[in-house]
């Protein structure tokens, strides 16, 4: 049984100097599941016939109407596939197509799972950075706001006591404290 990704490699493995065909008994079966191109399979079949494997069964592997591979069976000189064997082989090919597709789906799901885990880790990192930023900003703004609140208390008292000179000073202090809040905030 061979499952090889490339028709050229299949020919080397089957027909090469130390290929599978050299050591096959007369009644042996060669199962090759690599070639999905009928042309390459026919060429391989013709080459195998020269080596004494004359009965060749090509079974396309379809999944939901799409060709995804082929199951190729070969027998030696004088050995033919019966109708029953061909039907059984087609049943096996159908199950093999399902298994191959399930394997591909499993691999795709595993890839997507890894990608999602990476995205979740990146999102967690971004959230942690945002929390640090929020803490820093709130901490940096807290002191100037407390100062402004204190100046507003003084302004309220000075307004109630009608002390015009102190009111002007209070406004200047509040303006200075506001600049201390606004300028760093603009830098963000």
PDB file of C-alpha atoms in Angstrom:
ATOM      1  CA  UNK A   1       0.000   0.000   0.000  1.00  0.00           C
ATOM      2  CA  UNK A   2       1.420   3.380  -0.951  1.00  0.00           C
ATOM      3  CA  UNK A   3       0.195   6.852  -0.065  1.00  0.00           C
ATOM      4  CA  UNK A   4       2.678   9.194  -1.699  1.00  0.00           C
ATOM      5  CA  UNK A   5       2.073  12.884  -2.596  1.00  0.00           C
ATOM      6  CA  UNK A   6       3.497  12.965  -6.109  1.00  0.00           C
ATOM      7  CA  UNK A   7       3.044  10.829  -9.257  1.00  0.00           C
ATOM      8  CA  UNK A   8       6.783  10.950 -10.043  1.00  0.00           C
ATOM      9  CA  UNK A   9       7.614   9.603  -6.582  1.00  0.00           C
ATOM     10  CA  UNK A  10       4.915   6.910  -6.942  1.00  0.00           C
ATOM     11  CA  UNK A  11       6.540   5.674 -10.161  1.00  0.00           C
ATOM     12  CA  UNK A  12       9.958   5.572  -8.470  1.00  0.00           C
ATOM     13  CA  UNK A  13       8.625   3.697  -5.422  1.00  0.00           C
ATOM     14  CA  UNK A  14       6.635   1.215  -7.536  1.00  0.00           C
ATOM     15  CA  UNK A  15       8.902   0.812 -10.564  1.00  0.00           C
ATOM     16  CA  UNK A  16      12.339   2.076  -9.507  1.00  0.00           C
ATOM     17  CA  UNK A  17      15.478  -0.002  -9.254  1.00  0.00           C
ATOM     18  CA  UNK A  18      14.470  -1.305  -5.821  1.00  0.00           C
ATOM     19  CA  UNK A  19      10.754  -0.664  -6.355  1.00  0.00           C
ATOM     20  CA  UNK A  20       7.831  -2.596  -4.950  1.00  0.00           C
ATOM     21  CA  UNK A  21       7.098  -4.443  -8.197  1.00  0.00           C
ATOM     22  CA  UNK A  22      10.511  -6.144  -8.194  1.00  0.00           C
ATOM     23  CA  UNK A  23       9.691  -8.083  -5.050  1.00  0.00           C
ATOM     24  CA  UNK A  24       5.999  -8.777  -5.668  1.00  0.00           C
ATOM     25  CA  UNK A  25       4.741 -12.340  -5.932  1.00  0.00           C
ATOM     26  CA  UNK A  26       2.606 -13.326  -8.943  1.00  0.00           C
ATOM     27  CA  UNK A  27      -0.688 -13.090  -7.013  1.00  0.00           C
ATOM     28  CA  UNK A  28       0.208  -9.975  -4.976  1.00  0.00           C
ATOM     29  CA  UNK A  29      -1.930  -6.853  -4.998  1.00  0.00           C
ATOM     30  CA  UNK A  30      -0.465  -3.363  -5.311  1.00  0.00           C
ATOM     31  CA  UNK A  31      -2.625  -0.686  -3.711  1.00  0.00           C
ATOM     32  CA  UNK A  32      -1.655   2.856  -4.666  1.00  0.00           C
ATOM     33  CA  UNK A  33      -3.730   5.703  -3.181  1.00  0.00           C
ATOM     34  CA  UNK A  34      -1.670   8.683  -4.243  1.00  0.00           C
ATOM     35  CA  UNK A  35      -2.627   9.560  -7.770  1.00  0.00           C
ATOM     36  CA  UNK A  36      -5.818  11.495  -8.286  1.00  0.00           C
ATOM     37  CA  UNK A  37      -5.137  12.275 -11.945  1.00  0.00           C
ATOM     38  CA  UNK A  38      -6.537   9.561 -14.244  1.00  0.00           C
ATOM     39  CA  UNK A  39      -3.841  10.286 -16.857  1.00  0.00           C
ATOM     40  CA  UNK A  40      -1.029   9.633 -14.399  1.00  0.00           C
ATOM     41  CA  UNK A  41      -2.788   6.509 -13.165  1.00  0.00           C
ATOM     42  CA  UNK A  42      -3.153   5.151 -16.727  1.00  0.00           C
ATOM     43  CA  UNK A  43       0.518   5.829 -17.398  1.00  0.00           C
ATOM     44  CA  UNK A  44       1.488   4.065 -14.186  1.00  0.00           C
ATOM     45  CA  UNK A  45      -0.823   1.172 -15.108  1.00  0.00           C
ATOM     46  CA  UNK A  46       0.835   0.812 -18.514  1.00  0.00           C
ATOM     47  CA  UNK A  47       4.295   0.844 -16.922  1.00  0.00           C
ATOM     48  CA  UNK A  48       3.187  -1.730 -14.345  1.00  0.00           C
ATOM     49  CA  UNK A  49       1.843  -3.953 -17.159  1.00  0.00           C
ATOM     50  CA  UNK A  50       5.373  -4.068 -18.564  1.00  0.00           C
ATOM     51  CA  UNK A  51       6.506  -5.347 -15.152  1.00  0.00           C
ATOM     52  CA  UNK A  52       3.927  -8.135 -15.051  1.00  0.00           C
ATOM     53  CA  UNK A  53       1.052  -6.392 -13.262  1.00  0.00           C
ATOM     54  CA  UNK A  54      -1.709  -6.533 -15.856  1.00  0.00           C
ATOM     55  CA  UNK A  55      -4.949  -6.113 -13.946  1.00  0.00           C
ATOM     56  CA  UNK A  56      -5.433  -2.532 -12.785  1.00  0.00           C
ATOM     57  CA  UNK A  57      -8.440  -1.061 -11.016  1.00  0.00           C
ATOM     58  CA  UNK A  58      -8.742   2.740 -10.736  1.00  0.00           C
ATOM     59  CA  UNK A  59     -11.288   3.910  -8.155  1.00  0.00           C
ATOM     60  CA  UNK A  60     -11.781   7.663  -7.833  1.00  0.00           C
ATOM     61  CA  UNK A  61     -12.346   8.972  -4.315  1.00  0.00           C
ATOM     62  CA  UNK A  62     -15.235  11.412  -4.298  1.00  0.00           C
ATOM     63  CA  UNK A  63     -16.523  13.390  -1.356  1.00  0.00           C
ATOM     64  CA  UNK A  64     -19.694  15.390  -1.904  1.00  0.00           C
ATOM     65  CA  UNK A  65     -19.153  15.257  -5.653  1.00  0.00           C
ATOM     66  CA  UNK A  66     -15.544  16.477  -5.518  1.00  0.00           C
ATOM     67  CA  UNK A  67     -12.600  14.310  -6.563  1.00  0.00           C
ATOM     68  CA  UNK A  68     -10.175  14.161  -3.624  1.00  0.00           C
ATOM     69  CA  UNK A  69      -7.958  11.239  -4.643  1.00  0.00           C
ATOM     70  CA  UNK A  70      -7.927   7.761  -6.114  1.00  0.00           C
ATOM     71  CA  UNK A  71      -7.538   4.178  -4.967  1.00  0.00           C
ATOM     72  CA  UNK A  72      -5.616   2.125  -7.540  1.00  0.00           C
ATOM     73  CA  UNK A  73      -5.377  -1.647  -7.327  1.00  0.00           C
ATOM     74  CA  UNK A  74      -3.126  -3.813  -9.488  1.00  0.00           C
ATOM     75  CA  UNK A  75      -2.711  -7.579  -9.940  1.00  0.00           C
ATOM     76  CA  UNK A  76      -0.142  -9.694 -11.636  1.00  0.00           C
ATOM     77  CA  UNK A  77      -0.280 -11.481 -14.991  1.00  0.00           C
ATOM     78  CA  UNK A  78      -3.363 -13.649 -15.386  1.00  0.00           C
ATOM     79  CA  UNK A  79      -5.046 -12.306 -12.254  1.00  0.00           C
ATOM     80  CA  UNK A  80      -8.178 -10.249 -12.850  1.00  0.00           C
ATOM     81  CA  UNK A  81     -10.537  -8.437 -10.526  1.00  0.00           C
ATOM     82  CA  UNK A  82     -13.955  -9.982 -10.266  1.00  0.00           C
ATOM     83  CA  UNK A  83     -17.111  -7.878 -10.247  1.00  0.00           C
ATOM     84  CA  UNK A  84     -17.561  -8.669  -6.559  1.00  0.00           C
ATOM     85  CA  UNK A  85     -14.015  -7.515  -5.793  1.00  0.00           C
ATOM     86  CA  UNK A  86     -14.565  -4.327  -7.807  1.00  0.00           C
ATOM     87  CA  UNK A  87     -17.792  -3.589  -5.881  1.00  0.00           C
ATOM     88  CA  UNK A  88     -16.045  -4.272  -2.566  1.00  0.00           C
ATOM     89  CA  UNK A  89     -13.120  -2.089  -3.632  1.00  0.00           C
ATOM     90  CA  UNK A  90     -15.544   0.734  -4.524  1.00  0.00           C
ATOM     91  CA  UNK A  91     -17.150   0.429  -1.077  1.00  0.00           C
ATOM     92  CA  UNK A  92     -13.686   0.664   0.459  1.00  0.00           C
ATOM     93  CA  UNK A  93     -12.896   3.681  -1.764  1.00  0.00           C
ATOM     94  CA  UNK A  94     -16.094   5.416  -0.592  1.00  0.00           C
ATOM     95  CA  UNK A  95     -15.200   4.838   3.063  1.00  0.00           C
ATOM     96  CA  UNK A  96     -11.637   5.931   2.395  1.00  0.00           C
ATOM     97  CA  UNK A  97     -12.888   9.194   0.849  1.00  0.00           C
ATOM     98  CA  UNK A  98     -14.961   9.878   3.959  1.00  0.00           C
ATOM     99  CA  UNK A  99     -12.002   9.093   6.223  1.00  0.00           C
ATOM    100  CA  UNK A 100      -9.686  11.367   4.221  1.00  0.00           C
ATOM    101  CA  UNK A 101     -12.203  14.218   4.340  1.00  0.00           C
ATOM    102  CA  UNK A 102     -12.747  13.747   8.074  1.00  0.00           C
ATOM    103  CA  UNK A 103      -8.997  13.843   8.588  1.00  0.00           C
ATOM    104  CA  UNK A 104      -8.771  17.076   6.580  1.00  0.00           C
ATOM    105  CA  UNK A 105     -11.646  18.594   8.559  1.00  0.00           C
ATOM    106  CA  UNK A 106      -9.999  17.569  11.835  1.00  0.00           C
ATOM    107  CA  UNK A 107      -6.742  19.174  10.728  1.00  0.00           C
ATOM    108  CA  UNK A 108      -8.568  22.369   9.699  1.00  0.00           C
ATOM    109  CA  UNK A 109     -10.361  22.481  13.060  1.00  0.00           C
ATOM    110  CA  UNK A 110      -7.082  22.022  14.921  1.00  0.00           C
ATOM    111  CA  UNK A 111      -5.543  24.876  12.917  1.00  0.00           C
ATOM    112  CA  UNK A 112      -8.541  27.100  13.656  1.00  0.00           C
ATOM    113  CA  UNK A 113      -8.357  26.173  17.347  1.00  0.00           C
ATOM    114  CA  UNK A 114      -4.703  27.230  17.515  1.00  0.00           C
ATOM    115  CA  UNK A 115      -5.538  30.493  15.717  1.00  0.00           C
ATOM    116  CA  UNK A 116      -8.387  31.185  18.147  1.00  0.00           C
ATOM    117  CA  UNK A 117      -6.174  30.480  21.152  1.00  0.00           C
ATOM    118  CA  UNK A 118      -3.603  32.917  19.760  1.00  0.00           C
ATOM    119  CA  UNK A 119      -6.297  35.555  19.228  1.00  0.00           C
ATOM    120  CA  UNK A 120      -7.636  35.043  22.758  1.00  0.00           C
ATOM    121  CA  UNK A 121      -4.125  35.411  24.194  1.00  0.00           C
ATOM    122  CA  UNK A 122      -3.613  38.587  22.150  1.00  0.00           C
ATOM    123  CA  UNK A 123      -6.973  39.951  23.338  1.00  0.00           C
ATOM    124  CA  UNK A 124      -6.088  39.186  26.957  1.00  0.00           C
ATOM    125  CA  UNK A 125      -2.763  41.012  26.517  1.00  0.00           C
ATOM    126  CA  UNK A 126      -4.544  43.996  24.961  1.00  0.00           C
ATOM    127  CA  UNK A 127      -7.097  44.067  27.796  1.00  0.00           C
ATOM    128  CA  UNK A 128      -4.340  43.951  30.418  1.00  0.00           C
ATOM    129  CA  UNK A 129      -2.546  46.831  28.672  1.00  0.00           C
ATOM    130  CA  UNK A 130      -5.807  48.804  28.541  1.00  0.00           C
ATOM    131  CA  UNK A 131      -6.350  48.200  32.275  1.00  0.00           C
ATOM    132  CA  UNK A 132      -2.827  49.474  33.030  1.00  0.00           C
ATOM    133  CA  UNK A 133      -3.433  52.534  30.859  1.00  0.00           C
ATOM    134  CA  UNK A 134      -6.797  53.237  32.534  1.00  0.00           C
ATOM    135  CA  UNK A 135      -5.245  52.929  35.994  1.00  0.00           C
ATOM    136  CA  UNK A 136      -2.397  55.272  35.047  1.00  0.00           C
ATOM    137  CA  UNK A 137      -4.712  57.886  33.553  1.00  0.00           C
ATOM    138  CA  UNK A 138      -7.135  57.790  36.481  1.00  0.00           C
ATOM    139  CA  UNK A 139      -4.246  58.036  38.946  1.00  0.00           C
ATOM    140  CA  UNK A 140      -2.625  60.917  37.035  1.00  0.00           C
ATOM    141  CA  UNK A 141      -5.914  62.846  36.925  1.00  0.00           C
ATOM    142  CA  UNK A 142      -6.961  62.229  40.533  1.00  0.00           C
ATOM    143  CA  UNK A 143      -4.530  64.661  42.197  1.00  0.00           C
ATOM    144  CA  UNK A 144      -5.271  67.686  39.969  1.00  0.00           C
ATOM    145  CA  UNK A 145      -9.016  67.086  40.322  1.00  0.00           C
ATOM    146  CA  UNK A 146      -8.750  66.959  44.117  1.00  0.00           C
ATOM    147  CA  UNK A 147      -6.788  70.224  43.956  1.00  0.00           C
ATOM    148  CA  UNK A 148      -9.430  71.851  41.736  1.00  0.00           C
ATOM    149  CA  UNK A 149     -12.162  70.665  44.105  1.00  0.00           C
ATOM    150  CA  UNK A 150     -10.303  72.287  47.006  1.00  0.00           C
ATOM    151  CA  UNK A 151      -9.960  75.555  45.067  1.00  0.00           C
ATOM    152  CA  UNK A 152     -13.681  75.451  44.250  1.00  0.00           C
ATOM    153  CA  UNK A 153     -14.413  75.159  47.988  1.00  0.00           C
ATOM    154  CA  UNK A 154     -12.226  78.188  48.621  1.00  0.00           C
ATOM    155  CA  UNK A 155     -13.930  80.052  45.747  1.00  0.00           C
ATOM    156  CA  UNK A 156     -17.349  79.246  47.196  1.00  0.00           C
ATOM    157  CA  UNK A 157     -16.306  80.559  50.593  1.00  0.00           C
ATOM    158  CA  UNK A 158     -14.766  83.728  49.085  1.00  0.00           C
ATOM    159  CA  UNK A 159     -17.924  84.386  47.031  1.00  0.00           C
ATOM    160  CA  UNK A 160     -20.101  84.030  50.154  1.00  0.00           C
ATOM    161  CA  UNK A 161     -17.793  86.453  51.996  1.00  0.00           C
ATOM    162  CA  UNK A 162     -17.714  88.773  48.939  1.00  0.00           C
ATOM    163  CA  UNK A 163     -13.889  88.951  48.870  1.00  0.00           C
ATOM    164  CA  UNK A 164     -13.225  90.064  45.276  1.00  0.00           C
ATOM    165  CA  UNK A 165      -9.399  89.926  45.432  1.00  0.00           C
ATOM    166  CA  UNK A 166      -9.427  86.369  46.723  1.00  0.00           C
ATOM    167  CA  UNK A 167     -12.019  85.357  44.068  1.00  0.00           C
ATOM    168  CA  UNK A 168      -9.650  86.495  41.268  1.00  0.00           C
ATOM    169  CA  UNK A 169      -6.790  84.502  42.870  1.00  0.00           C
ATOM    170  CA  UNK A 170      -9.061  81.476  43.218  1.00  0.00           C
ATOM    171  CA  UNK A 171      -9.899  81.618  39.490  1.00  0.00           C
ATOM    172  CA  UNK A 172      -6.178  81.805  38.591  1.00  0.00           C
ATOM    173  CA  UNK A 173      -5.387  78.808  40.789  1.00  0.00           C
ATOM    174  CA  UNK A 174      -8.282  76.796  39.316  1.00  0.00           C
ATOM    175  CA  UNK A 175      -7.129  77.719  35.784  1.00  0.00           C
ATOM    176  CA  UNK A 176      -3.558  76.590  36.586  1.00  0.00           C
ATOM    177  CA  UNK A 177      -4.770  73.309  38.041  1.00  0.00           C
ATOM    178  CA  UNK A 178      -7.009  72.770  34.997  1.00  0.00           C
ATOM    179  CA  UNK A 179      -4.016  73.255  32.693  1.00  0.00           C
ATOM    180  CA  UNK A 180      -2.161  70.608  34.696  1.00  0.00           C
ATOM    181  CA  UNK A 181      -5.042  68.205  33.895  1.00  0.00           C
ATOM    182  CA  UNK A 182      -5.631  69.246  30.264  1.00  0.00           C
ATOM    183  CA  UNK A 183      -2.027  69.313  28.968  1.00  0.00           C
ATOM    184  CA  UNK A 184      -1.141  65.706  30.007  1.00  0.00           C
ATOM    185  CA  UNK A 185      -4.546  64.518  28.761  1.00  0.00           C
ATOM    186  CA  UNK A 186      -3.853  66.075  25.338  1.00  0.00           C
ATOM    187  CA  UNK A 187      -0.523  64.230  25.203  1.00  0.00           C
ATOM    188  CA  UNK A 188      -2.375  60.896  25.391  1.00  0.00           C
TER     189      UNK A 188
END
